[in-house]
Amino acid sequence: MRCLSSFHVRQRYRTFLSLIGLVLPAALFAQSPSPSSDSLADGGYYAAISTFYAKLLPDAHIYNGSEFLPYDYLIEGNAFYPDGSTHVGSIVYDGIGYGHIPILYDIFKDQVIILTSNNFLIVPATAKVSRFSVQGRTFVRLTEDTMATGFPGPGIYESIYEGRESLWAKHRKIVKNDPSDAHRFFLESVSFYLKRGTTYYEVNTQGAFLKALGDRRASLKSMMRKNGLHFKDDRPETMRALLTYYDQ
């Protein structure tokens, strides 16, 4: 990736400040006066900021990172979620929000990859990626929680529900060997974790989920029957609906 001289960086930064002073107030006036991380999905607030960074400071912040090295093409499948294509999304990196960024989520290495305007795939500093949204899904980096019981470990988790309780999905891929013909392939799995207070519960089954919410187990089962909810059909959506009902 090319580097800019300090002079050119300063010149672009001055231009950035001048333009953002003219354009950003109008952009923000049309949006909510108090943007939050939840606005990442629609990109209204962060789109104005990220456009300037992408056009005027292409070598700063999120665009610094290591080159992504592709996996062995002989491994069947891919290491990414939900598939092997980039998808335009939004990301919070080092405290700054960026919209309209082509993103790949590598769940084998638990890292985010972005596509630059020069068509390079780079890996931004993993620890600085705190949150990103792609294809209507939001992912959050959970850091070590020493006060919690049953914490499943730091890393990137999909946010299924965030309320009085929180529900997280951990997507993983490993490389497996097929003993019949010695070829290798990626195998995907997902685990769900419910946090209540300072305790995490692994809730991959209906029984485990209802047990973790045992104080209202009967009413939750009744709600499932009335609304035709079934874990085997869509676990994330079923658990989200139940937690919404539980928090009422």
Coordinates of C-alpha atoms in Angstrom, one line a residue:
M1 CA 0.0 0.0 0.0
R2 CA 1.4 3.4 -0.9
C3 CA 2.4 5.9 1.8
L4 CA 1.8 9.6 1.8
S5 CA 4.5 12.1 2.8
S6 CA 3.8 14.1 5.9
F7 CA 3.2 17.2 3.8
H8 CA 0.5 15.5 1.7
V9 CA -1.1 14.1 4.8
R10 CA -1.2 17.6 6.3
Q11 CA -2.6 19.0 3.1
R12 CA -5.3 16.4 2.9
Y13 CA -6.2 16.8 6.6
R14 CA -6.6 20.6 6.1
T15 CA -8.9 19.9 3.1
F16 CA -10.8 17.4 5.2
L17 CA -11.4 19.9 8.0
S18 CA -12.5 22.6 5.5
L19 CA -14.9 20.3 3.7
I20 CA -16.3 18.7 6.8
G21 CA -17.0 22.1 8.3
L22 CA -19.1 22.9 5.3
V23 CA -20.9 19.7 4.6
L24 CA -21.1 17.7 7.9
P25 CA -23.4 20.2 9.7
A26 CA -26.0 19.8 7.0
A27 CA -25.7 16.0 7.1
L28 CA -26.0 15.9 10.8
F29 CA -28.9 18.3 10.8
A30 CA -30.9 15.9 8.7
Q31 CA -30.1 13.1 11.1
S32 CA -30.9 12.4 14.8
P33 CA -29.1 14.9 17.0
S34 CA -27.7 12.1 19.2
P35 CA -26.3 9.3 17.1
S36 CA -25.4 6.0 18.7
S37 CA -23.7 2.8 17.6
D38 CA -27.2 1.5 16.7
S39 CA -27.2 4.0 13.7
L40 CA -24.4 1.9 12.1
A41 CA -26.9 -0.1 10.1
D42 CA -28.4 2.8 8.3
G43 CA -25.1 4.7 8.1
G44 CA -26.7 8.2 8.3
Y45 CA -24.3 9.7 10.8
Y46 CA -21.2 7.8 10.1
A47 CA -21.6 7.9 6.3
A48 CA -20.6 11.6 6.2
I49 CA -17.5 11.0 8.3
S50 CA -16.4 7.9 6.5
T51 CA -16.8 9.4 3.1
F52 CA -14.3 12.1 3.9
Y53 CA -11.9 9.6 5.5
A54 CA -12.1 7.2 2.5
K55 CA -11.7 10.0 -0.1
L56 CA -9.2 12.3 1.6
L57 CA -7.3 10.1 4.1
P58 CA -7.1 6.7 2.4
D59 CA -3.9 5.7 4.3
A60 CA -5.2 6.7 7.8
H61 CA -6.9 4.8 10.6
I62 CA -8.9 1.8 9.3
Y63 CA -6.9 1.7 6.0
N64 CA -3.7 0.8 7.8
G65 CA -3.3 -2.9 8.4
S66 CA -1.6 -6.0 7.3
E67 CA -2.1 -7.7 3.9
F68 CA -4.6 -10.5 3.9
L69 CA -3.0 -13.7 2.7
P70 CA -5.5 -16.1 1.0
Y71 CA -6.1 -19.6 2.3
D72 CA -4.9 -22.7 0.5
Y73 CA -7.2 -23.1 -2.5
L74 CA -7.2 -26.9 -2.0
I75 CA -9.3 -26.5 1.2
E76 CA -12.9 -27.0 0.2
G77 CA -15.3 -24.1 1.1
N78 CA -14.2 -20.8 2.6
A79 CA -13.2 -19.3 6.0
F80 CA -15.8 -16.5 6.0
Y81 CA -19.3 -15.7 7.2
P82 CA -21.9 -15.6 5.8
D83 CA -20.0 -16.4 2.5
G84 CA -16.8 -15.7 0.6
S85 CA -17.9 -12.4 -0.9
T86 CA -17.4 -8.9 0.4
H87 CA -20.5 -7.1 1.6
V88 CA -20.9 -3.4 2.2
G89 CA -21.3 -2.6 5.8
S90 CA -20.3 -0.3 8.7
I91 CA -17.6 -0.6 11.3
V92 CA -16.3 1.1 14.4
Y93 CA -12.6 1.1 14.4
D94 CA -10.4 2.8 17.0
G95 CA -13.5 4.7 18.2
I96 CA -14.4 6.1 14.7
G97 CA -17.4 4.9 12.8
Y98 CA -17.1 4.2 9.0
G99 CA -19.9 3.4 6.7
H100 CA -20.0 1.9 3.2
I101 CA -17.0 -0.3 3.7
P102 CA -16.7 -3.6 1.8
I103 CA -16.2 -6.2 4.6
L104 CA -15.3 -9.9 4.9
Y105 CA -15.6 -11.6 8.3
D106 CA -13.1 -14.3 8.6
I107 CA -14.5 -16.6 11.3
F108 CA -11.7 -19.1 11.1
K109 CA -9.2 -16.5 12.4
D110 CA -11.9 -14.3 14.0
Q111 CA -10.8 -11.2 12.2
V112 CA -12.3 -8.5 10.0
I113 CA -11.0 -7.9 6.4
I114 CA -11.8 -4.8 4.4
L115 CA -11.4 -4.1 0.7
T116 CA -9.6 -0.8 -0.1
S117 CA -10.4 1.5 -3.0
N118 CA -7.3 0.0 -4.7
N119 CA -8.8 -3.5 -4.4
F120 CA -6.4 -4.7 -1.7
L121 CA -7.7 -6.9 1.1
I122 CA -6.2 -5.8 4.4
V123 CA -6.7 -6.8 8.0
P124 CA -7.1 -3.8 10.4
A125 CA -5.7 -4.2 13.9
T126 CA -8.1 -6.7 15.4
A127 CA -8.2 -5.2 18.9
K128 CA -9.3 -1.9 17.5
V129 CA -12.4 -3.3 15.8
S130 CA -15.1 -2.9 18.4
R131 CA -18.3 -3.3 16.3
F132 CA -19.4 -3.8 12.8
S133 CA -22.6 -4.4 10.9
V134 CA -23.1 -6.3 7.6
Q135 CA -26.1 -7.7 5.8
G136 CA -28.4 -6.6 8.6
R137 CA -26.4 -8.4 11.3
T138 CA -24.4 -6.7 14.1
F139 CA -21.2 -8.1 15.5
V140 CA -19.5 -6.9 18.7
R141 CA -16.0 -7.6 20.1
L142 CA -16.4 -8.9 23.7
T143 CA -13.4 -8.3 25.9
E144 CA -12.3 -10.4 28.8
D145 CA -14.9 -10.3 31.6
T146 CA -13.2 -11.3 34.8
M147 CA -16.2 -10.6 36.9
A148 CA -18.5 -13.0 35.0
T149 CA -19.2 -16.6 35.5
G150 CA -19.1 -18.9 32.4
F151 CA -17.6 -16.2 30.1
P152 CA -17.0 -18.1 26.8
G153 CA -13.9 -16.1 25.9
P154 CA -13.0 -12.8 24.2
G155 CA -13.6 -12.4 20.5
I156 CA -16.2 -11.3 17.9
Y157 CA -19.8 -12.3 18.6
E158 CA -23.0 -11.7 16.7
S159 CA -25.5 -9.6 18.8
I160 CA -28.8 -11.4 18.7
Y161 CA -30.4 -9.5 21.6
E162 CA -29.3 -6.7 23.9
G163 CA -31.7 -5.7 26.6
R164 CA -31.9 -6.6 30.3
E165 CA -30.4 -9.8 29.2
S166 CA -28.1 -10.2 26.2
L167 CA -27.8 -13.1 23.7
W168 CA -24.7 -13.6 21.6
A169 CA -23.9 -16.1 18.8
K170 CA -20.3 -17.2 18.3
H171 CA -19.7 -18.3 14.7
R172 CA -16.7 -20.6 14.1
K173 CA -15.0 -22.6 11.4
I174 CA -12.3 -25.2 11.6
V175 CA -10.4 -27.2 9.0
K176 CA -11.3 -30.9 8.9
N177 CA -9.7 -33.7 7.1
D178 CA -11.8 -36.3 5.3
P179 CA -10.2 -39.7 6.1
S180 CA -11.8 -41.3 3.1
D181 CA -9.9 -39.3 0.5
A182 CA -7.6 -37.0 2.6
H183 CA -9.1 -33.8 1.3
R184 CA -9.6 -30.8 3.7
F185 CA -12.7 -28.7 4.1
F186 CA -14.0 -25.9 6.4
L187 CA -16.6 -27.0 8.9
E188 CA -18.9 -24.3 10.4
S189 CA -20.6 -24.3 13.8
V190 CA -22.4 -21.7 15.9
S191 CA -22.9 -21.5 19.7
F192 CA -25.3 -19.3 21.6
Y193 CA -24.6 -17.6 24.9
L194 CA -27.2 -15.9 27.2
K195 CA -25.9 -13.4 29.7
R196 CA -28.1 -12.8 32.8
G197 CA -26.5 -10.5 35.4
T198 CA -22.9 -11.7 35.7
T199 CA -23.5 -15.2 34.4
Y200 CA -23.2 -16.6 30.9
Y201 CA -25.2 -19.7 29.9
E202 CA -24.6 -21.8 26.8
V203 CA -28.1 -22.1 25.3
N204 CA -27.8 -24.2 22.1
T205 CA -31.0 -26.1 22.8
Q206 CA -34.6 -25.2 23.8
G207 CA -34.2 -27.0 27.1
A208 CA -30.9 -25.1 28.0
F209 CA -32.5 -21.7 27.0
L210 CA -35.6 -22.2 29.1
K211 CA -33.7 -23.5 32.0
A212 CA -31.5 -20.3 32.0
L213 CA -34.8 -18.4 32.2
G214 CA -36.3 -20.8 34.7
D215 CA -38.3 -18.2 36.7
R216 CA -40.7 -17.8 33.8
R217 CA -40.3 -21.1 32.0
A218 CA -44.0 -22.0 32.0
S219 CA -45.1 -18.6 30.6
L220 CA -42.4 -18.7 27.9
K221 CA -43.5 -22.2 26.8
S222 CA -47.1 -20.9 26.6
M223 CA -45.9 -18.0 24.5
M224 CA -44.1 -20.3 22.1
R225 CA -47.3 -22.4 21.6
K226 CA -49.5 -19.4 21.0
N227 CA -47.1 -17.9 18.5
G228 CA -46.0 -21.1 16.7
L229 CA -42.4 -20.7 17.7
H230 CA -40.0 -23.6 17.2
F231 CA -36.3 -23.7 18.0
K232 CA -35.6 -26.1 15.2
D233 CA -37.0 -23.6 12.6
D234 CA -34.9 -20.6 13.6
R235 CA -33.0 -20.5 16.9
P236 CA -31.9 -16.9 16.8
E237 CA -35.3 -15.4 16.0
T238 CA -37.1 -17.7 18.4
M239 CA -34.8 -16.7 21.3
R240 CA -35.0 -13.0 20.3
A241 CA -38.8 -13.2 20.4
L242 CA -38.7 -15.0 23.8
L243 CA -36.3 -12.5 25.3
T244 CA -38.4 -9.6 24.1
Y245 CA -41.4 -11.1 25.8
Y246 CA -39.4 -11.9 28.9
D247 CA -38.2 -8.3 29.2
Q248 CA -41.7 -6.8 29.0

